[in-house]
Short mmCIF file of C-alpha atoms and ligand atoms in Angstrom, two decimals:
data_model
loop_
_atom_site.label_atom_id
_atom_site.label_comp_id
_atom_site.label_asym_id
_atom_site.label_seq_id
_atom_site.Cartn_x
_atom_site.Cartn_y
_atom_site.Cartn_z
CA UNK A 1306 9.95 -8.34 21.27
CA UNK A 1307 5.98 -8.54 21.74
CA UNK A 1308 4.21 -10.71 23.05
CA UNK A 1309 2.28 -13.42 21.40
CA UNK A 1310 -0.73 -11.56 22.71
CA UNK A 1311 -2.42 -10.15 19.04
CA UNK A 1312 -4.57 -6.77 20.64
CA UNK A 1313 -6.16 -6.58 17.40
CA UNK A 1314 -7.17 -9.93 16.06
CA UNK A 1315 -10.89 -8.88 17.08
CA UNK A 1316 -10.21 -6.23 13.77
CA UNK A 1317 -9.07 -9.03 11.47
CA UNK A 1318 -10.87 -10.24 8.76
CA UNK A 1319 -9.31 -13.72 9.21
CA UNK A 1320 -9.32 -15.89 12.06
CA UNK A 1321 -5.50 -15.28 12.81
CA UNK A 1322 -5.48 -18.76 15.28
CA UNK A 1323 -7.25 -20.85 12.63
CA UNK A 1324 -4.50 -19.99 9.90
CA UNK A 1325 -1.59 -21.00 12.41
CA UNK A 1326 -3.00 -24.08 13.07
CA UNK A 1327 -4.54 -24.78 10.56
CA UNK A 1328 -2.24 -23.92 7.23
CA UNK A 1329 1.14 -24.47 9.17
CA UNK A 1330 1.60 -20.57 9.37
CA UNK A 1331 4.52 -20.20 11.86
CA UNK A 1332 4.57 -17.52 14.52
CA UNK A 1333 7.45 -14.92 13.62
CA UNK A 1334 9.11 -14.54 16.59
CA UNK A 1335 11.50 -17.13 16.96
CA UNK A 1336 13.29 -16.47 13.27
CA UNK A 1337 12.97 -12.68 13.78
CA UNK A 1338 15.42 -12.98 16.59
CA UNK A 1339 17.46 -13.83 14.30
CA UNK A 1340 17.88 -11.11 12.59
CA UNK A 1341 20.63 -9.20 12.84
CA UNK A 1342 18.08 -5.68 12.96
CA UNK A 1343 14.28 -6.56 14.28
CA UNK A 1344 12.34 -4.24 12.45
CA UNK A 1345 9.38 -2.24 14.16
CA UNK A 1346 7.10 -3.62 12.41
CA UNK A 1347 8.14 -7.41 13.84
CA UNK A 1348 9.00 -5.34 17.21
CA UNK A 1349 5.66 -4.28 17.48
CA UNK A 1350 3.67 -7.48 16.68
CA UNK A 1351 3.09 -5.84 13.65
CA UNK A 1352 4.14 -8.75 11.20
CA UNK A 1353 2.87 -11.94 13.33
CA UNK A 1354 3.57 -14.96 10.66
CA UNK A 1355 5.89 -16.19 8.11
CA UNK A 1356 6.71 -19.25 5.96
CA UNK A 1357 9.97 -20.12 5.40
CA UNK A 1358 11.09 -16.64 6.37
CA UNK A 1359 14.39 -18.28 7.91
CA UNK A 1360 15.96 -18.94 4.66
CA UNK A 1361 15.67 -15.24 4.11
CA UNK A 1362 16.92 -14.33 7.55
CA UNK A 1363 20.05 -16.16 6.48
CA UNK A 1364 20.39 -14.51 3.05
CA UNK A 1365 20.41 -11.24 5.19
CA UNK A 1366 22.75 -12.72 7.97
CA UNK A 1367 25.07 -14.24 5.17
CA UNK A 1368 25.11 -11.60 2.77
CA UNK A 1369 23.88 -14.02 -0.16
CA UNK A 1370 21.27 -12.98 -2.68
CA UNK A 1371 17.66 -12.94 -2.36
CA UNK A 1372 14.61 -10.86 -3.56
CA UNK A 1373 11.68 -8.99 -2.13
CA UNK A 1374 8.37 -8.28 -4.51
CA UNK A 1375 5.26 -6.90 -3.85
CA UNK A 1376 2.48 -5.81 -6.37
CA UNK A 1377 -0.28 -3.44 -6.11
CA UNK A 1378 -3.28 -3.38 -8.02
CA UNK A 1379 -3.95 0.83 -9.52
CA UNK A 1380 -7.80 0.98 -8.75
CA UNK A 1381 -7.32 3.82 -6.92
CA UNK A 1382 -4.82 6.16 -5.49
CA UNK A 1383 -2.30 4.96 -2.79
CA UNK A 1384 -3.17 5.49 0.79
CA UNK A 1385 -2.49 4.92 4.29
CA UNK A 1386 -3.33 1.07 3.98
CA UNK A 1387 -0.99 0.43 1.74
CA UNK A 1388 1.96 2.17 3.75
CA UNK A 1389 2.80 -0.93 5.49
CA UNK A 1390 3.31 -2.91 2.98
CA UNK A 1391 5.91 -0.74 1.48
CA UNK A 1392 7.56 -0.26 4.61
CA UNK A 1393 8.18 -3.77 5.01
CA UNK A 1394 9.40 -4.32 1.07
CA UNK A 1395 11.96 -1.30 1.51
CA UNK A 1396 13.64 -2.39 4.65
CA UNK A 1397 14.11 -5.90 2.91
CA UNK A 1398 15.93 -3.88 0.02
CA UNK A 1399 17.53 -1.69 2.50
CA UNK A 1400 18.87 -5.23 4.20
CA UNK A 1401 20.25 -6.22 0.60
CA UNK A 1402 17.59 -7.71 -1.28
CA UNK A 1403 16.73 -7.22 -4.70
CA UNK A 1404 13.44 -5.43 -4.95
CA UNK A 1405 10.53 -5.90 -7.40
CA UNK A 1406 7.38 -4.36 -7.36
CA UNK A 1407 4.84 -5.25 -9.95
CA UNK A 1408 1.30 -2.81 -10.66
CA UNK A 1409 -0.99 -5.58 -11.33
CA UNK A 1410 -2.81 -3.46 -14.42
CA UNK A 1411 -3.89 -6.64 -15.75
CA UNK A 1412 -5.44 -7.32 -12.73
CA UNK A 1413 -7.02 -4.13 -12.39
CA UNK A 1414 -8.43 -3.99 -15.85
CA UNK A 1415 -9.78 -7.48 -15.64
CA UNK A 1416 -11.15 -7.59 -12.30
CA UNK A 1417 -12.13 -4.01 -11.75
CA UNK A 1418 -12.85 -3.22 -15.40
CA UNK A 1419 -10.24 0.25 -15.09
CA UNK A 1420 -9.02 1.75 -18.30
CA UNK A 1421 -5.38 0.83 -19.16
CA UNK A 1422 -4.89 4.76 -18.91
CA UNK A 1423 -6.26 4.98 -15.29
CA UNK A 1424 -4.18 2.12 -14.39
CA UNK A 1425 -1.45 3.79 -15.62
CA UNK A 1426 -2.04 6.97 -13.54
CA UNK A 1427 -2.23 5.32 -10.54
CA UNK A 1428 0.17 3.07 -11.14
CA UNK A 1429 2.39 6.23 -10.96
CA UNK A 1430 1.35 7.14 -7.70
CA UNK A 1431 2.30 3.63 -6.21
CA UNK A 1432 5.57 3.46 -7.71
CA UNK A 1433 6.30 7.50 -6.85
CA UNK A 1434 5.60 6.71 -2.87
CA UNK A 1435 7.58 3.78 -2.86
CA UNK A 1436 10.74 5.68 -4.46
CA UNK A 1437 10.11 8.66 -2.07
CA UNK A 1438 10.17 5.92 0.81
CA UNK A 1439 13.46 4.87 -0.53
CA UNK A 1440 12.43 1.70 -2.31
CA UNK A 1441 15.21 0.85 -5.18
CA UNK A 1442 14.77 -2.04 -7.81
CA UNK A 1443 13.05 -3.57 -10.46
CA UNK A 1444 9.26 -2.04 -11.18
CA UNK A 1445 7.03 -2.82 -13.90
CA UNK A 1446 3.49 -2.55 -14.97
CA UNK A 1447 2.16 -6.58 -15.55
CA UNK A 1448 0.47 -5.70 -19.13
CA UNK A 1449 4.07 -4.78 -20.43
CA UNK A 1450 6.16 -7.33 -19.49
CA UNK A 1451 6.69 -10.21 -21.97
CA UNK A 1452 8.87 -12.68 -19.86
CA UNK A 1453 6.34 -12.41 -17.28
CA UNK A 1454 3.57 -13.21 -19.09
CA UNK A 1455 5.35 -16.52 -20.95
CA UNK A 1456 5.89 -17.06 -16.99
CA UNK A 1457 2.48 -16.89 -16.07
CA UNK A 1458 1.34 -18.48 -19.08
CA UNK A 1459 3.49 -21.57 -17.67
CA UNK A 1460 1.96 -21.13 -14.37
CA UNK A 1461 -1.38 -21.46 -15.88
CA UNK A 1462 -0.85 -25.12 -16.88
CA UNK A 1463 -0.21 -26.04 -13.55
CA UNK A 1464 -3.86 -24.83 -11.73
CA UNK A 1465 -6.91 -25.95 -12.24
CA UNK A 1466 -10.37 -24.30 -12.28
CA UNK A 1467 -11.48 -26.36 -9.14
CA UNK A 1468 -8.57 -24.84 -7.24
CA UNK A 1469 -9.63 -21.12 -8.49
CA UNK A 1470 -12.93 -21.48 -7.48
CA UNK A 1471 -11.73 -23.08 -3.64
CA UNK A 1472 -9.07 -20.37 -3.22
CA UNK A 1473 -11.45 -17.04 -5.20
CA UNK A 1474 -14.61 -18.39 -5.38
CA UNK A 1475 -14.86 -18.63 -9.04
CA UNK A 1476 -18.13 -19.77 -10.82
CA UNK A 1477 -19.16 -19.74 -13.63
CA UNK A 1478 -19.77 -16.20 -14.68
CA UNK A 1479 -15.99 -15.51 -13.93
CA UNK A 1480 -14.07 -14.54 -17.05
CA UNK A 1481 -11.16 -15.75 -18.29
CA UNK A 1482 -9.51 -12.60 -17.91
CA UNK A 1483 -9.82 -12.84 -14.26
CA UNK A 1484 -8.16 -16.13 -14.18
CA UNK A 1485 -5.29 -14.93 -16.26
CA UNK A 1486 -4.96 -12.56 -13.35
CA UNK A 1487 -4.77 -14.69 -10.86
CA UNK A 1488 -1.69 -16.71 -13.44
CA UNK A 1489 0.00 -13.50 -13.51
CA UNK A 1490 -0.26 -12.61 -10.32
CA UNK A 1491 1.69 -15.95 -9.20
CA UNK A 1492 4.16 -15.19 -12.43
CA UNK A 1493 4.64 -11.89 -10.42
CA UNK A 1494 5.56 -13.68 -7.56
CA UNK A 1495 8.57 -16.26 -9.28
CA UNK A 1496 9.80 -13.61 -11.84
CA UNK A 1497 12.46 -12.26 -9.74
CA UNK A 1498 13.80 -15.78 -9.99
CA UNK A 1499 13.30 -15.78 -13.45
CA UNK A 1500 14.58 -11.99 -13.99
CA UNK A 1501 17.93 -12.19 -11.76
CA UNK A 1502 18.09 -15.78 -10.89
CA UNK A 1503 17.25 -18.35 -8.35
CA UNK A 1504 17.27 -17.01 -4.57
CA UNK A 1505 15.10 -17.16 -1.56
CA UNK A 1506 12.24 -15.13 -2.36
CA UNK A 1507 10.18 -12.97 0.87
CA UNK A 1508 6.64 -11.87 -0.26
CA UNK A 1509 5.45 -9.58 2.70
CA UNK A 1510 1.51 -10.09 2.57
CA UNK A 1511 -1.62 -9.39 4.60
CA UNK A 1512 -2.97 -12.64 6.49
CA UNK A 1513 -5.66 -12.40 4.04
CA UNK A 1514 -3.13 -13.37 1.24
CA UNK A 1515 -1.93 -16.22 2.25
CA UNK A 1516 -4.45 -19.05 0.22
CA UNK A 1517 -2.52 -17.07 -2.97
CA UNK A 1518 0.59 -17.51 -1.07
CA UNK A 1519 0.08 -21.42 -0.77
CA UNK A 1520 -0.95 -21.73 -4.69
CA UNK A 1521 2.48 -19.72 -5.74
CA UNK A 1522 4.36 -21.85 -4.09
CA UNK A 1523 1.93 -25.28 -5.20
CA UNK A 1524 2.59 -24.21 -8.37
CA UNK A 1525 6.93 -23.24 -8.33
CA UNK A 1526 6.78 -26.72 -6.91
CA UNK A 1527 5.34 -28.05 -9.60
CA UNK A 1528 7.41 -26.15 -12.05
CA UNK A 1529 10.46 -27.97 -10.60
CA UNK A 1530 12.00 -30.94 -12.57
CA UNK A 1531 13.38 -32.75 -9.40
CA UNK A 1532 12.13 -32.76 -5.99
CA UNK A 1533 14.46 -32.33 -2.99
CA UNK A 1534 13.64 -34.30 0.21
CA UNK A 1535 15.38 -34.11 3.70
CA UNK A 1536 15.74 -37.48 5.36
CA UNK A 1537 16.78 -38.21 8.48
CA UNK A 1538 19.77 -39.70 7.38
CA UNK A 1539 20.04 -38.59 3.76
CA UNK A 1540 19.02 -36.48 1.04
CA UNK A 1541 16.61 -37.86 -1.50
CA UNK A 1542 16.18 -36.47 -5.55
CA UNK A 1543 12.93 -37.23 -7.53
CA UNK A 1544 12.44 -36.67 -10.69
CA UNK A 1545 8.90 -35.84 -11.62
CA UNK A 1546 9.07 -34.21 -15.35
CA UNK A 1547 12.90 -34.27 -15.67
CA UNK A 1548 13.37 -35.09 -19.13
CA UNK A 1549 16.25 -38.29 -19.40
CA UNK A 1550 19.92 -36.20 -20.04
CA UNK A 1551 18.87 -33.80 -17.15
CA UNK A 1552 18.53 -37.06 -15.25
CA UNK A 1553 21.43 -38.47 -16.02
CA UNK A 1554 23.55 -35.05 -15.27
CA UNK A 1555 21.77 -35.79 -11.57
CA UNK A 1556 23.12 -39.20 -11.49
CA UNK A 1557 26.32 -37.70 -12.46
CA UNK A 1558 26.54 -34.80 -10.37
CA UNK A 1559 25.87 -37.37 -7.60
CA UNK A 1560 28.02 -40.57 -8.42
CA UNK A 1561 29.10 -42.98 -5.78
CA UNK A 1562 25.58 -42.28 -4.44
CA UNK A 1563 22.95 -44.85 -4.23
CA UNK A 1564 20.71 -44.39 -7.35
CA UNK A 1565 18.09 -46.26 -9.00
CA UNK A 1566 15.05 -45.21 -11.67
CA UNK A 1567 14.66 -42.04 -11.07
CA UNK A 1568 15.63 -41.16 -7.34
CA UNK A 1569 19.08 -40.67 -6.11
CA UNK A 1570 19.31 -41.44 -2.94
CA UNK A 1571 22.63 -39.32 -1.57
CA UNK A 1572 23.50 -40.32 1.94
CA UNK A 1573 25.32 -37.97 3.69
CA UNK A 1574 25.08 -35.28 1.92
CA UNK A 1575 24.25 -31.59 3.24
CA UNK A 1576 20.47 -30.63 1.96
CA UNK A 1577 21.57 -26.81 0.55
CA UNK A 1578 24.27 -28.84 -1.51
CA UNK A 1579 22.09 -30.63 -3.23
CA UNK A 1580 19.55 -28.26 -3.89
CA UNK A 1581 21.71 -25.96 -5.10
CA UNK A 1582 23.14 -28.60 -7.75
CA UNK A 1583 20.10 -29.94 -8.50
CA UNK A 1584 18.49 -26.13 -9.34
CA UNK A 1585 21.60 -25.21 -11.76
CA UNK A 1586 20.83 -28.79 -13.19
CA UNK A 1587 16.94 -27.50 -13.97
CA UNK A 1588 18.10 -24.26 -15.62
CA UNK A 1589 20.50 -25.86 -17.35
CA UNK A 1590 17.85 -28.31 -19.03
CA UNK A 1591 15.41 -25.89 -19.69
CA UNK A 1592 13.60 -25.72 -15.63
CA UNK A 1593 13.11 -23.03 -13.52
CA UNK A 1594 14.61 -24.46 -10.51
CA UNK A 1595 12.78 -22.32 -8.44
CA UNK A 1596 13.39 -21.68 -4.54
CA UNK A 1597 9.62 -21.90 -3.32
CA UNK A 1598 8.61 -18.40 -2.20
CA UNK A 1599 8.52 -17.46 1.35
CA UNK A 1600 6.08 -14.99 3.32
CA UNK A 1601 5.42 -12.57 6.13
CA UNK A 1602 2.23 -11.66 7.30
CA UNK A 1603 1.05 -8.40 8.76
CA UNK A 1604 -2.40 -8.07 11.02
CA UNK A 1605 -4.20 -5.23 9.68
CA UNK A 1606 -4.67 -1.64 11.17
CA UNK A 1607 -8.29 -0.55 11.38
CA UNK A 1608 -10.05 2.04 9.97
CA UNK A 1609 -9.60 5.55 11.99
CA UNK A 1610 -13.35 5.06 12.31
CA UNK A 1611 -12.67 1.80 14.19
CA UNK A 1612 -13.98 -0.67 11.60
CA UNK A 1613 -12.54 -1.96 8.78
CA UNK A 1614 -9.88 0.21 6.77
CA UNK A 1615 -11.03 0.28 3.19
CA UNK A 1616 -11.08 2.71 0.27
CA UNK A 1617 -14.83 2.18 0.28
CA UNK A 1618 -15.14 4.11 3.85
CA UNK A 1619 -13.41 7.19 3.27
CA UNK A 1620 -13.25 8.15 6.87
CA UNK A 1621 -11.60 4.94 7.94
CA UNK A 1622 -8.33 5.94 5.98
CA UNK A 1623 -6.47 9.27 4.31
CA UNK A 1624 -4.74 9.27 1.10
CA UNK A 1625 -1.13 10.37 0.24
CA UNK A 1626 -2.40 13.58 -1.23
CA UNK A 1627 -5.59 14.68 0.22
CA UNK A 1628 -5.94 18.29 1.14
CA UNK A 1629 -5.30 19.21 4.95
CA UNK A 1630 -8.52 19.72 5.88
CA UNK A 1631 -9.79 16.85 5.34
CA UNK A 1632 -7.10 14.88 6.86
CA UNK A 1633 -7.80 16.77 10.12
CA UNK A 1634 -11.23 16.18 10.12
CA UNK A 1635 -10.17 12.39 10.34
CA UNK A 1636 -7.60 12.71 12.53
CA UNK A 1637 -9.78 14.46 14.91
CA UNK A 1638 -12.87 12.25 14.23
CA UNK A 1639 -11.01 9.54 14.94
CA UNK A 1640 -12.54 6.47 17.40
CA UNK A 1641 -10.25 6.49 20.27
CA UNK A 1642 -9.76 4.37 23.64
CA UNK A 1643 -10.97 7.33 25.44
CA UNK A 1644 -13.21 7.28 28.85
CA UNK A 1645 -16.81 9.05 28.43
CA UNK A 1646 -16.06 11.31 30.67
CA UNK A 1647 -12.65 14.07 31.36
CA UNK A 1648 -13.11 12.74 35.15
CA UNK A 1649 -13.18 9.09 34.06
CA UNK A 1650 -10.51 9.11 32.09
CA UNK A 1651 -8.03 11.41 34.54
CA UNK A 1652 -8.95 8.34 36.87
CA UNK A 1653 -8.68 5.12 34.96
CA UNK A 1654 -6.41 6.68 32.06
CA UNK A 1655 -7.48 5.59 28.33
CA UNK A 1656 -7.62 2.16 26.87
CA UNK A 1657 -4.32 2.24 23.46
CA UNK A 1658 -5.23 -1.00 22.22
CA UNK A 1659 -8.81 -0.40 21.51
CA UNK A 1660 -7.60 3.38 20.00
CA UNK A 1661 -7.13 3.99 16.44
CA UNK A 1662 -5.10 7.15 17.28
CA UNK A 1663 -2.73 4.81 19.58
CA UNK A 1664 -2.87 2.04 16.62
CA UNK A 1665 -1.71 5.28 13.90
CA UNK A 1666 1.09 6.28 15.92
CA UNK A 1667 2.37 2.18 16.33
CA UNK A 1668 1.95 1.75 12.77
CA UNK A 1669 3.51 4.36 11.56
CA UNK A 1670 4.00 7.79 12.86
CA UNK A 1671 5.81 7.47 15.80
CA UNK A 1672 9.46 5.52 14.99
CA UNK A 1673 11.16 5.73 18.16
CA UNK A 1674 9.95 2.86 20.45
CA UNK A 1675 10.89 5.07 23.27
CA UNK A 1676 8.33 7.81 22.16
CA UNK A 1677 5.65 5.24 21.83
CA UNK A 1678 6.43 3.64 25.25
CA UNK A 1679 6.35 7.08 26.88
CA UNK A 1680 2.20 7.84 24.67
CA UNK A 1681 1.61 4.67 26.01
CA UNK A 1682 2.44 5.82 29.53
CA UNK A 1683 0.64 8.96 29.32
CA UNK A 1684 -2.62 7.71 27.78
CA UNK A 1685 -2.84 4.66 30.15
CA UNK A 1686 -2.20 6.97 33.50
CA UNK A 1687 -5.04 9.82 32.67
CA UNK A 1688 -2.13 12.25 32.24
CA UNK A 1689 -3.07 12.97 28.64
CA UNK A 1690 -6.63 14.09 27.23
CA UNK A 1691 -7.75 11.86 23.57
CA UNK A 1692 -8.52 16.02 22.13
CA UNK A 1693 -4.70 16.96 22.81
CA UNK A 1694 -3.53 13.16 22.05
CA UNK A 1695 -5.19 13.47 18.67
CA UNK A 1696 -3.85 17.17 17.84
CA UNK A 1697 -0.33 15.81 18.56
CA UNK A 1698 -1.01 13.02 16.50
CA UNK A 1699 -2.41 14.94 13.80
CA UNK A 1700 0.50 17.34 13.82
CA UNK A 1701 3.14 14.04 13.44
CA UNK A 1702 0.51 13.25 10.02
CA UNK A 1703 0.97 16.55 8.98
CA UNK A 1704 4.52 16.26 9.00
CA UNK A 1705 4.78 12.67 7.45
CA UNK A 1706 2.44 13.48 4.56
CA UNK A 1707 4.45 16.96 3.79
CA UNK A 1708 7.82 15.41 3.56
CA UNK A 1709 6.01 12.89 1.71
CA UNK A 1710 4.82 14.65 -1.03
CA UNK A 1711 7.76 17.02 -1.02
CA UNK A 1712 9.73 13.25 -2.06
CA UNK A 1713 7.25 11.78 -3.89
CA UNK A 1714 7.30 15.43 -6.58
CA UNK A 1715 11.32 14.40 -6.26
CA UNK A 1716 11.26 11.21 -7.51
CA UNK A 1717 8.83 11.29 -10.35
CA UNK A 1718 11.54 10.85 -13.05
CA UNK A 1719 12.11 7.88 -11.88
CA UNK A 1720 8.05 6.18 -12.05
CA UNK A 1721 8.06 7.52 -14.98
CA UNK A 1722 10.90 5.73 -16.27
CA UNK A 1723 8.63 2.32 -15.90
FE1 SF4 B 3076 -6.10 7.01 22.28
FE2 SF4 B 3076 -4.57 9.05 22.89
FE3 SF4 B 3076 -7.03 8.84 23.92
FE4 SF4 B 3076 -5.09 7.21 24.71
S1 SF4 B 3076 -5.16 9.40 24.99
S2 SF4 B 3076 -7.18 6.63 24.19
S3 SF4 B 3076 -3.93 6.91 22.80
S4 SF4 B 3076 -6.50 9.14 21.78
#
């Protein structure tokens, strides 16, 4: 495992220190271990944060249900920055979790004004790279789903505009449609729950994500009849808008246990117990008796041009489908780690954290750690020149974005069955 040193943070867009501290993000490593297979992407420092990831890593450890979602919004085609993401939602399914991915076309077409046709094209293209990278589940576009959108409709009563325009910086020329988004968005996030029932939920995000993290879960909170606390010595039950027969089954399923108006008090009793009792009592009554949802967080990879990676700098990033040449002129034009000079560099070696090229293979084209280790080795002793570095690495590109394609063209029955 890595250490907690973060080589990149000085290419993050968020203050990675001031969102531990700060919004009780917990470092990853100590539930990772955990896990009965650390993925690279934890391996590698990769994914840094989580909340309540651990009831997760025992759904995977225990072999009990839980669900993985993502969503991506189709205003343009898929690329390299959004590989990691899908990575990281197809090992969860791989590890036995349900898996939901939602194209946020509502999103799109509010926020970025796209036709419902373009979203749909794209759209596509998202959902044909994650089948080709062996993603399996539930997919949908957000303008055609009808639970989801009673979901997020319920969501909507419990936010307020003052907390839009903290979290998104809403004003007053912000449409409607924008906010309906942002409803939808957090519908996307508990309608697995809704779909195939109650389970821990992981949503793998950027650190940039995680204010829309802590509303989702503000809000399934909220959506809960009964609250659930841990005491020290015993488990505690409060209703907050339990109507009075879903109260009384509480009292019920609990008898013997101290009660009074509205709060059991259960001493003794094991926390997941009563959870678990009290959620089947909420969907019994009409709740949603929702688990709230838990997170990962990757650290960005920058740009190939060093900065930030965005769709707006087309050098800083390659698409799934862009013709060869072009993806070698970015390979080779990449910003390295490199020494000015071939004598400088024989002599001090090159510098693989401050390399893009190093930072392409770690993400994603070099799988074996060993292989890494051993680029590492030969960068960082001067055995290795960036030019033949980069035509190695362009070469292992090549080869990703060919078999690829060749699965992507395979699996486009099945994005087209969405
Ligand atoms: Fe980067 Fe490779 Fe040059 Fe090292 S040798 S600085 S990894 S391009």
């Amino acid at each position: 495992m890595q250490s907690g040193m973060n080589p990149w943070s000085s290419n993050q867009t968020v203050d990675v220190d001031r969102l531990f501290t700060e919004f009780g993000i917990e470092p990853i490593g100590e539930v990772a271990r955990r896990l009965p297979e650390v993925p690279p992407f934890i391996r590698r420092g990769v994914v840094v944060g989580h909340r309540d990831y651990q009831v997760v890593v025992d759904a995977i450890r225990n072999r009990t249900p839980f669900h993985v979602l993502t969503g991506f919004m189709p205003s343009g085609l898929p690329h390299l920055g959004h590989l990691m993401v899908m990575k990281e939602v197809v090992w969860h399914v791989q590890q036995g979790g349900n898996g939901y991915v939602a194209i946020a076309d509502r999103e799109a077409h509010a926020v970025r004004g796209m036709s419902w046709e373009k979203c749909r094209e794209y759209g596509r293209e998202y959902l044909k790279a994650l089948y080709a990278l062996g993603f399996r589940g539930t997919t949908y576009y957000q303008s055609r789903n009808e639970p989801l959108k009673d979901l997020a409709f319920e969501a909507s009563t419990k936010v307020n505009f003052s907390e839009l325009s903290a979290i998104y910086g809403f004003g007053p020329e912000t449409s409607l449609g924008h906010a309906m988004s942002v409803a939808t968005q957090v519908g996307d996030i508990l309608f697995p729950q809704l779909d195939a029932g109650p389970a821990p939920t992981v949503v793998p995000v950027g650190l940039d994500q995680d204010p829309h993290i802590r509303l989702t879960r503000d809000v399934a909170h909220k959506l809960r009849m009964f609250t659930v606390e841990d005491r020290d010595d015993y488990v505690s039950v409060r209703s907050k808008n339990a109507p009075e027969e879903a109260l009384e089954a509480v009292h019920r399923a609990f008898a013997g246990s101290k009660k009074y108006a509205g709060h059991v008090d259960i001493t003794g009793q094991p926390h997941a117990r009563v959870d678990d009792t009290v959620r089947e009592i909420e969907i019994a009554h009409g709740g949603f008796g929702f688990y709230l949802p838990s997170s990962t967080y990757h650290i960005f990879m920058p740009g190939l041009q060093g900065g930030k990676m965005s769709s707006s700098v087309p050098e800083s990033l390659f698409g799934f489908y862009e013709p060869e040449k072009s993806v070698r002129k970015k390979v080779m034009a990449a910003l390295t780690g490199g020494r000015m000079t071939l004598e400088e560099q024989k002599r001090l070696g090159g510098e693989p954290d401050r390399c893009s090229v190093y930072l392409l293979n770690l993400f994603h084209m070099l799988e074996d750690d060993g292989e890494l280790a051993e680029l590492r080795r030969r960068c960082e002793s001067g055995e290795i020149t960036c030019g033949q570095c980069k035509k190695e690495t362009l070469e292992r590109v090549q080869a990703f974005l060919t078999d690829l394609r060749d699965k992507m063209d395979a699996v486009e029955h099945l994005a087209d069955e969405v």
